[in-house]
PDB file of C-alpha atoms in Angstrom:
ATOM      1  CA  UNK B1461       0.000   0.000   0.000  1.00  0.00           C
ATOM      2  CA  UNK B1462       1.486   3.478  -1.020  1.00  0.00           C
ATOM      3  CA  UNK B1463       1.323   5.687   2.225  1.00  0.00           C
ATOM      4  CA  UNK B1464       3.765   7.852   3.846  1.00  0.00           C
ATOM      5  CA  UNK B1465       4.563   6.969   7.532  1.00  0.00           C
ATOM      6  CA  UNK B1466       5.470   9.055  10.473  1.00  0.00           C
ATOM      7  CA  UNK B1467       6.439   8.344  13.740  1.00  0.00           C
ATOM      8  CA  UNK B1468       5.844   9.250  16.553  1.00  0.00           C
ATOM      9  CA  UNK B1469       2.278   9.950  16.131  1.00  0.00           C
ATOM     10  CA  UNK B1470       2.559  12.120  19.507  1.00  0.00           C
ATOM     11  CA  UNK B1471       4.717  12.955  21.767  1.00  0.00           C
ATOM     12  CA  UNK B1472       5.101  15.069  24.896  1.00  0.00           C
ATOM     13  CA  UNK B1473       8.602  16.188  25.497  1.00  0.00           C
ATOM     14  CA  UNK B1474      10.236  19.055  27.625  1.00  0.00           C
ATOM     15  CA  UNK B1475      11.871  22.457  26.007  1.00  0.00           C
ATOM     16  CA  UNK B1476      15.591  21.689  25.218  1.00  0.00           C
ATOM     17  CA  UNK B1477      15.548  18.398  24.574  1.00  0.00           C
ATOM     18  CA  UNK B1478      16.634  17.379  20.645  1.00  0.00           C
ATOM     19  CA  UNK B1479      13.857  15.287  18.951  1.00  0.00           C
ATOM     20  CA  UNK B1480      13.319  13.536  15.649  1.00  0.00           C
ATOM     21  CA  UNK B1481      10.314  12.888  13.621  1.00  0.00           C
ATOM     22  CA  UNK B1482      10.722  10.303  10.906  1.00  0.00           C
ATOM     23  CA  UNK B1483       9.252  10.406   7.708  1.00  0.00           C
ATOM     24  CA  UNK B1484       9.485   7.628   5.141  1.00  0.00           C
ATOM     25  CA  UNK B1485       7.617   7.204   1.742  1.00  0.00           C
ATOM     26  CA  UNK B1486       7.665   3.996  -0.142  1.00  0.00           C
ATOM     27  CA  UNK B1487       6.729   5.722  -3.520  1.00  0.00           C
ATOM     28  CA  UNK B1488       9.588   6.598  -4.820  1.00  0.00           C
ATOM     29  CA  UNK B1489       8.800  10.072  -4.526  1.00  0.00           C
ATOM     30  CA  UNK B1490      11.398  12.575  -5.043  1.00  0.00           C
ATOM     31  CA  UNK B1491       9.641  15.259  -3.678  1.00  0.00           C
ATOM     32  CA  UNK B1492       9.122  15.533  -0.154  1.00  0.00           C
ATOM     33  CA  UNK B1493       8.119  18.484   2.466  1.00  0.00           C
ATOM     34  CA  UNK B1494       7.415  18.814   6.140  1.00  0.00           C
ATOM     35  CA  UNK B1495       4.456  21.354   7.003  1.00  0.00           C
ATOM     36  CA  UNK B1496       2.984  22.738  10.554  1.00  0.00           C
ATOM     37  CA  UNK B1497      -0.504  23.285  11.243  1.00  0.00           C
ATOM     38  CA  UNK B1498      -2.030  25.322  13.914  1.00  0.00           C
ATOM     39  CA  UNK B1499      -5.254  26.264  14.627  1.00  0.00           C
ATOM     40  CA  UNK B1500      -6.514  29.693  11.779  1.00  0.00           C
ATOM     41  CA  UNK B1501      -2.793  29.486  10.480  1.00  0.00           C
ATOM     42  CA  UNK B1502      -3.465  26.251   8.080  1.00  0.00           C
ATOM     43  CA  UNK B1503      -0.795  24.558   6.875  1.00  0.00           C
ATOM     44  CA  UNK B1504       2.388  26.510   7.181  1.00  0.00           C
ATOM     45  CA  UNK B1505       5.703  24.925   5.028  1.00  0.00           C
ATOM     46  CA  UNK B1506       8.904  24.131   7.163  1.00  0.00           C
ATOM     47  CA  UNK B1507      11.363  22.808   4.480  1.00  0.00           C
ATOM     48  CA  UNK B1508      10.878  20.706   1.121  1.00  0.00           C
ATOM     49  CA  UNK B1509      13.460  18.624  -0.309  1.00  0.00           C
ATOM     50  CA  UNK B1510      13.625  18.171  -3.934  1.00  0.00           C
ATOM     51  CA  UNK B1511      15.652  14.933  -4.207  1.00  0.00           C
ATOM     52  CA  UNK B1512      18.520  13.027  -2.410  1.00  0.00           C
ATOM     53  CA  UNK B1513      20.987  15.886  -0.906  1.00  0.00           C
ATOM     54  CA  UNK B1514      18.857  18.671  -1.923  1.00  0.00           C
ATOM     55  CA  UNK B1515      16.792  20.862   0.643  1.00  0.00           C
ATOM     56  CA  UNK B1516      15.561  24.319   1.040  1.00  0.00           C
ATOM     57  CA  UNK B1517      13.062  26.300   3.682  1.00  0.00           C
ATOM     58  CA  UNK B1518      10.026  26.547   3.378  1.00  0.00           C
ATOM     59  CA  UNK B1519       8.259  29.684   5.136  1.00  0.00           C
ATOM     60  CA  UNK B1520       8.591  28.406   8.680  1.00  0.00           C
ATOM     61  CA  UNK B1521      12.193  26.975   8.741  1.00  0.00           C
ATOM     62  CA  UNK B1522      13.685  28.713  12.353  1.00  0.00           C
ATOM     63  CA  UNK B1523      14.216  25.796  14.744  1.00  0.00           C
ATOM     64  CA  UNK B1524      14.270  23.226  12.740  1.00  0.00           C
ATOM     65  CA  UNK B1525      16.321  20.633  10.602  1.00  0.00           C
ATOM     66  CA  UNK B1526      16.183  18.161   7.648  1.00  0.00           C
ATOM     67  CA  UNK B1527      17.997  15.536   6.199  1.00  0.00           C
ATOM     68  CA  UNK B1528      17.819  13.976   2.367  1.00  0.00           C
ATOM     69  CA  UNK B1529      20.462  10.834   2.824  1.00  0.00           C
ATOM     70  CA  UNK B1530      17.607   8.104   1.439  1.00  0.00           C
ATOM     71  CA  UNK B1531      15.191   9.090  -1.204  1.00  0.00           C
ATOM     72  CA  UNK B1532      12.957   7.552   1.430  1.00  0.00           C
ATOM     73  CA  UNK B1533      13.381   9.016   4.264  1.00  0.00           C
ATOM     74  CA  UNK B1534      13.170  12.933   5.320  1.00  0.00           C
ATOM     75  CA  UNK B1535      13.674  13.204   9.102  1.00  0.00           C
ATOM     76  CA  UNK B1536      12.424  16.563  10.957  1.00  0.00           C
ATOM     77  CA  UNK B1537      14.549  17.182  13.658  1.00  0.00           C
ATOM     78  CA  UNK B1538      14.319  19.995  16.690  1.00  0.00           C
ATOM     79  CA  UNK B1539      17.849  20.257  17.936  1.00  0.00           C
ATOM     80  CA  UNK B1540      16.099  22.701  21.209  1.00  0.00           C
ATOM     81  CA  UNK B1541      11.981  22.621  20.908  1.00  0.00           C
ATOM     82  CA  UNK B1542      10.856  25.935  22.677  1.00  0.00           C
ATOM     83  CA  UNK B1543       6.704  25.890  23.508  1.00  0.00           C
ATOM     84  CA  UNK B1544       6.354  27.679  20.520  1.00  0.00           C
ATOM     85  CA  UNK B1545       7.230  24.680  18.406  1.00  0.00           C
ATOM     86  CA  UNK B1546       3.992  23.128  19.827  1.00  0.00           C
ATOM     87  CA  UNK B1547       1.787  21.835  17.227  1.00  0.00           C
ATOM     88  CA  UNK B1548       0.499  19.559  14.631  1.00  0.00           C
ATOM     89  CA  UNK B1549       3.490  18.245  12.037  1.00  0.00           C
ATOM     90  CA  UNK B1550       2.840  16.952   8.502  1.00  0.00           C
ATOM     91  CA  UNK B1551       5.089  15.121   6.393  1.00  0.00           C
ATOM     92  CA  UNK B1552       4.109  14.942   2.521  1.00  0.00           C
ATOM     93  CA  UNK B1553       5.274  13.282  -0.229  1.00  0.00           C
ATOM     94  CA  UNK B1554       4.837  13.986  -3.983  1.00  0.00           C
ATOM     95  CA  UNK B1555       6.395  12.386  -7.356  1.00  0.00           C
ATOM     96  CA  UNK B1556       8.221  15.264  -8.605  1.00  0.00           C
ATOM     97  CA  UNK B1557       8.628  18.804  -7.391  1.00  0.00           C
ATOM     98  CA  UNK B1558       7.454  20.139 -11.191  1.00  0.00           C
ATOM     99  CA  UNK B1559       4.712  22.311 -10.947  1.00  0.00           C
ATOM    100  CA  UNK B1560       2.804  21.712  -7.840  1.00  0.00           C
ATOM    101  CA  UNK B1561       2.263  17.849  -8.238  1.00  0.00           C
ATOM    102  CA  UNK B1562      -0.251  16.483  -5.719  1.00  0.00           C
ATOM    103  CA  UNK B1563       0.707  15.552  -2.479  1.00  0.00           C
ATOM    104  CA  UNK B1564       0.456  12.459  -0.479  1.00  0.00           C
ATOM    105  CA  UNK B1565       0.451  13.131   3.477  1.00  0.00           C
ATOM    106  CA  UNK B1566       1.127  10.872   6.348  1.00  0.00           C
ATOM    107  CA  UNK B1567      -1.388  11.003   9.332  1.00  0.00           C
ATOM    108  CA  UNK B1568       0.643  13.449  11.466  1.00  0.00           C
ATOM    109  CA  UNK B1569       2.873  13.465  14.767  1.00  0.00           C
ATOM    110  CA  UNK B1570       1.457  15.637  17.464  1.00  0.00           C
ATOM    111  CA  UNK B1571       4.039  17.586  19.301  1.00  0.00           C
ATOM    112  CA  UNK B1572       3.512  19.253  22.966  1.00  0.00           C
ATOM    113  CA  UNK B1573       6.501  20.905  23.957  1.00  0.00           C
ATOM    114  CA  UNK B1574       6.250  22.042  27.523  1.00  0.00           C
TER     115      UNK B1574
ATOM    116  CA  UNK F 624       1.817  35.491   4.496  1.00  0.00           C
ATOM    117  CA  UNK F 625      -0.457  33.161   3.002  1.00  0.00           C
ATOM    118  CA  UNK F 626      -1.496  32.964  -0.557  1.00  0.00           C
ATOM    119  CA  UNK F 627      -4.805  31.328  -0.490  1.00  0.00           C
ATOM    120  CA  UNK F 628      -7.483  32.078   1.919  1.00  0.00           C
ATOM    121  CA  UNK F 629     -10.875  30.107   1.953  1.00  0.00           C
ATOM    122  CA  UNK F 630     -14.303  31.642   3.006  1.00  0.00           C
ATOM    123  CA  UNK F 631     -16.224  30.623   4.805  1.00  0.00           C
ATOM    124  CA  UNK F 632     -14.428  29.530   7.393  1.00  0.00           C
ATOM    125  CA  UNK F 633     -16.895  26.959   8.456  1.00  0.00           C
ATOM    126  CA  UNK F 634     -19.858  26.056   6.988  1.00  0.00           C
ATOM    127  CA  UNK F 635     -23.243  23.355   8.447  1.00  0.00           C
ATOM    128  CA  UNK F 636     -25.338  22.181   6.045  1.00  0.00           C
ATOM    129  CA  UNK F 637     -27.752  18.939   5.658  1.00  0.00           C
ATOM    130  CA  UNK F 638     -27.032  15.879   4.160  1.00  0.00           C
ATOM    131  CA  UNK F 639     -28.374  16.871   0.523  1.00  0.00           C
ATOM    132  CA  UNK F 640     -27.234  19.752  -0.324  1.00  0.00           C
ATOM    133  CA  UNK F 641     -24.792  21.673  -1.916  1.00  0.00           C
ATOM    134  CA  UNK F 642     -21.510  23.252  -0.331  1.00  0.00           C
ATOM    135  CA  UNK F 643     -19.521  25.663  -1.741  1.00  0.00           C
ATOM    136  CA  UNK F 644     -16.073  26.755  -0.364  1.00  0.00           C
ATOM    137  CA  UNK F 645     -14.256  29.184  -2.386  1.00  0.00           C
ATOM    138  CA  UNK F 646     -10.705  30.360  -2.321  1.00  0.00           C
ATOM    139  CA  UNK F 647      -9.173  33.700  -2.920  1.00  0.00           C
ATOM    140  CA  UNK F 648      -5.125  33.817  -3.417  1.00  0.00           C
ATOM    141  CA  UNK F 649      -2.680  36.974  -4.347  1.00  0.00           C
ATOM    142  CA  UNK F 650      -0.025  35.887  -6.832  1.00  0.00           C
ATOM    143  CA  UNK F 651      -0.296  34.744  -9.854  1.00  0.00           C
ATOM    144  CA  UNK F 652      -0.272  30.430 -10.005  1.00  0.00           C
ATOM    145  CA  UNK F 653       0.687  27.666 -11.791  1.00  0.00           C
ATOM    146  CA  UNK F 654      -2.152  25.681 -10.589  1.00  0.00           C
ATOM    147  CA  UNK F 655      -4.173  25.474  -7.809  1.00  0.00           C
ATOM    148  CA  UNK F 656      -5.576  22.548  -5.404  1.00  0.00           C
ATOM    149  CA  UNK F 657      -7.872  21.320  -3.140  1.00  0.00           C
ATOM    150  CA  UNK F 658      -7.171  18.595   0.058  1.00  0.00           C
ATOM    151  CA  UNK F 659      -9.615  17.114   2.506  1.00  0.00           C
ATOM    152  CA  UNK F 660      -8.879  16.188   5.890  1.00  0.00           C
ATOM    153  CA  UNK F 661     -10.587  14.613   8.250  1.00  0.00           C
ATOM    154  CA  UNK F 662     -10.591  15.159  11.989  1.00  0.00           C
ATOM    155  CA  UNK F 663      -7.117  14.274  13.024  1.00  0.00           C
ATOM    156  CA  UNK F 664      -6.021  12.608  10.024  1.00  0.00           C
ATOM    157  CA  UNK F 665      -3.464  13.567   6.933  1.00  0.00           C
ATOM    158  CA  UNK F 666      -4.735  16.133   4.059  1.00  0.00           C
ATOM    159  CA  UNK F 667      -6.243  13.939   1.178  1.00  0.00           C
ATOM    160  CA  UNK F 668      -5.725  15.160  -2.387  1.00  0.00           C
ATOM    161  CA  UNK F 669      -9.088  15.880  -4.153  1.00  0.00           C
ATOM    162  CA  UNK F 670      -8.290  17.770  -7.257  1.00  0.00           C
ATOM    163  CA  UNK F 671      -5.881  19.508  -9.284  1.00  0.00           C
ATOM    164  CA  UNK F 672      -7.018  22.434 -11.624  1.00  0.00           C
ATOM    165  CA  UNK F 673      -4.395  24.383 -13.781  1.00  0.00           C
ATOM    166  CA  UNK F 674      -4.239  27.734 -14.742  1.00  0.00           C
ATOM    167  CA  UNK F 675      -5.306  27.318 -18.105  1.00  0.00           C
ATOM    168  CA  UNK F 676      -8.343  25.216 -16.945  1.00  0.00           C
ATOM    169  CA  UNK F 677     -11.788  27.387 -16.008  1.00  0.00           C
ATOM    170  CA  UNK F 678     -13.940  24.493 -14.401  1.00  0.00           C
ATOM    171  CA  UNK F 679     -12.858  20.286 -13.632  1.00  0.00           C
ATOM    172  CA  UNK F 680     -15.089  18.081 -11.952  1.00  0.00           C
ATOM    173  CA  UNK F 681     -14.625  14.666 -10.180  1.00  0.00           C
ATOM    174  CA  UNK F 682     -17.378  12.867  -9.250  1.00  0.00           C
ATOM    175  CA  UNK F 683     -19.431  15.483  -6.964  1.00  0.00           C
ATOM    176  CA  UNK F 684     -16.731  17.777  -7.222  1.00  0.00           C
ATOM    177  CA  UNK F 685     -17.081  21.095  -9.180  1.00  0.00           C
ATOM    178  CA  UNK F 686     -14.119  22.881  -8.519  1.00  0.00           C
ATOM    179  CA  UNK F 687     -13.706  26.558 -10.760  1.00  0.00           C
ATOM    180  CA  UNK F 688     -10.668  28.966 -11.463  1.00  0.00           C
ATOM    181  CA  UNK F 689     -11.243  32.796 -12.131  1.00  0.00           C
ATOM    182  CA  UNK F 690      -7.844  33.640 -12.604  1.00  0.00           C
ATOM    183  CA  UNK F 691      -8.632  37.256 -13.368  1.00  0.00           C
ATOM    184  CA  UNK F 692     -10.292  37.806  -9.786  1.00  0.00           C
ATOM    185  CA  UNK F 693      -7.486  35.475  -8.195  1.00  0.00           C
ATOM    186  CA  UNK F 694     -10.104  32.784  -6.832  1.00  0.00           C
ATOM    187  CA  UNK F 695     -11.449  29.251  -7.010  1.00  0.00           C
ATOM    188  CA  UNK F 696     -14.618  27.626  -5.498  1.00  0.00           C
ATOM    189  CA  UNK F 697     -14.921  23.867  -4.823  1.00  0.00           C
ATOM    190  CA  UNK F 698     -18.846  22.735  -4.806  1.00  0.00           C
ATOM    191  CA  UNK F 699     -19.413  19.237  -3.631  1.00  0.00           C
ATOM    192  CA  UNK F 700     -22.966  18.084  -4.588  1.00  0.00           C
ATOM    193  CA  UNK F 701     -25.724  16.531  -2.776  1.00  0.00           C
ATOM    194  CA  UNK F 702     -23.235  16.408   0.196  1.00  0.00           C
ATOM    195  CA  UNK F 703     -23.110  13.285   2.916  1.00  0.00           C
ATOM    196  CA  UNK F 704     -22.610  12.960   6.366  1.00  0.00           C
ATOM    197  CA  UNK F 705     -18.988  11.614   5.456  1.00  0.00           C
ATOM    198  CA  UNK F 706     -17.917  15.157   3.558  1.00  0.00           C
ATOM    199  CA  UNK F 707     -17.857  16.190   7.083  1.00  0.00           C
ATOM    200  CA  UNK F 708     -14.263  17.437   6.831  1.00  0.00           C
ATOM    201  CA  UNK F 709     -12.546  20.695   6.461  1.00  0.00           C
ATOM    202  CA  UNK F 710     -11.097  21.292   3.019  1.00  0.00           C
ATOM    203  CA  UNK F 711      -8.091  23.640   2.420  1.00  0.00           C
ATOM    204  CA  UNK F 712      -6.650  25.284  -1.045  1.00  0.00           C
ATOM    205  CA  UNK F 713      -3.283  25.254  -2.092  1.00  0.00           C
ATOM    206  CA  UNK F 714      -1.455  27.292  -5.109  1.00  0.00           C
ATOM    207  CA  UNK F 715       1.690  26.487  -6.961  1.00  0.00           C
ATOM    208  CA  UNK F 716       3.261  29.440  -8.578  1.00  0.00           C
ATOM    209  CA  UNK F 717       5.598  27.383 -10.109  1.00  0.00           C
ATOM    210  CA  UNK F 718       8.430  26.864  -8.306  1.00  0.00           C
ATOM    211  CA  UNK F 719       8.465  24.103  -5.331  1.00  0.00           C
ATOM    212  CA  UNK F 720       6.869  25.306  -2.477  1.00  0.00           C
ATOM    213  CA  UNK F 721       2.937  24.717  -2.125  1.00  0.00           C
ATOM    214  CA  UNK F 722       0.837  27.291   0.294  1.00  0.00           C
ATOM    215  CA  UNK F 723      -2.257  26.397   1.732  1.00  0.00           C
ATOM    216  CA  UNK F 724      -5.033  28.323   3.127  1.00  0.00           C
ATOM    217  CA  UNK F 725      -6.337  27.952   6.508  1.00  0.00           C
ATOM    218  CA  UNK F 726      -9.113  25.745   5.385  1.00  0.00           C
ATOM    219  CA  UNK F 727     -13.340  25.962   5.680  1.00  0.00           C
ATOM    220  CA  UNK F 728     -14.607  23.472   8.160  1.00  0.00           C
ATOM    221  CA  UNK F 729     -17.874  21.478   6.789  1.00  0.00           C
ATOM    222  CA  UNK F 730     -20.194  19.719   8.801  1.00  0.00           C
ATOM    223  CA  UNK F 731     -22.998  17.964   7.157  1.00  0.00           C
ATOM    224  CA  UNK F 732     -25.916  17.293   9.505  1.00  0.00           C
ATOM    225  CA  UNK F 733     -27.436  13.768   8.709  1.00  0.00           C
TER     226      UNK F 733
END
């Protein structure tokens, strides 16, 4: 079954302490993006990633990392979470960056920083 | 800032009738989209309309592009309990980011 797959689904974690988020597709997608949602702000872009090695920010990028080493995988990582970084995380998937191709999303990873 | 905006920002109807969302953005696109999502789930991709398209439909989907006012509207058709959802727009203005609007929340009323 095509899906894209993130763990953890939630987690509760104190401010300082470095976190990952995994992402992995198994559609050989090329493109692949992490997004934030939070309540009347919609889905706000943290950082895309257009292939293997290649990443960029997205609007939101302050706090937070990526990594392209697998066409597979696309970790998020929060080297120090702050409360602010409190929300809902989305990672999405798409064939090809080239013109806005339709995304796939995985079910999201709930984040409470306190 | 964000590019598209949907109004209304929620909207209750019963099972039957029509909804209509539409979607404003302020740049000129490549193409524009519209995503479900259900109540704590992942965005679901509904349909694609390019910028050289004025109307698409899928099923009970009518979705429409003005691009000369800079808005779309998505109508789903005799409309179901299970649309129940909120649905969100996204543009493309070519390059590779996508920005979506905060979404309208539907509830259909059985």
């Amino acid at each position: 079954e095509a899906q894209v797959t993130q763990n953890p689904r939630y987690l509760i974690t104190v401010t300082g302490k470095k976190l990952t988020v995994t992402c992995s597709q198994n559609m050989n997608h090329e493109y692949m993006s992490w997004y934030r949602q939070d309540p009347g702000l919609g889905l706000r872009q943290i950082y895309y990633s257009m292939n293997v090695e290649v990443t960029d920010k997205g609007d939101v990028p302050e706090g937070y990392k990526v990594s392209r080493k697998e066409k597979r995988n696309f970790p998020l990582i929060l080297e120090s979470p702050s409360p602010n970084q409190t929300s809902l995380y989305f990672c999405a998937s798409s064939l090809n960056s080239g013109a806005g191709q339709p995304q796939h999303f995985g079910d999201g990873t709930r984040l409470s920083i306190l | 800032s964000q590019q598209g905006e949907e109004d209304p920002q929620a909207l209750s109807i019963q099972e039957g009738e029509n909804a209509t969302m539409n979607c404003s953005y302020k740049t000129s696109i490549n193409n524009l989209q519209w995503y479900r999502q259900n109540s704590g789930r992942g965005l679901v991709h509904l349909i694609l309309i390019r910028s050289n398209e004025r109307e698409k439909h899928s099923g009970r989907l009518r979705v429409t592009l003005d691009t000369s006012k800079k808005s779309s509207s998505l109508l789903i058709t005799a409309s179901r309990a299970a649309d129940t959802a909120s649905y969100f727009c996204a543009t493309n203005t070519g390059g590779f980011k996508t920005i979506f609007g905060a979404g309208t929340r539907l509830f259909v009323k059985a």
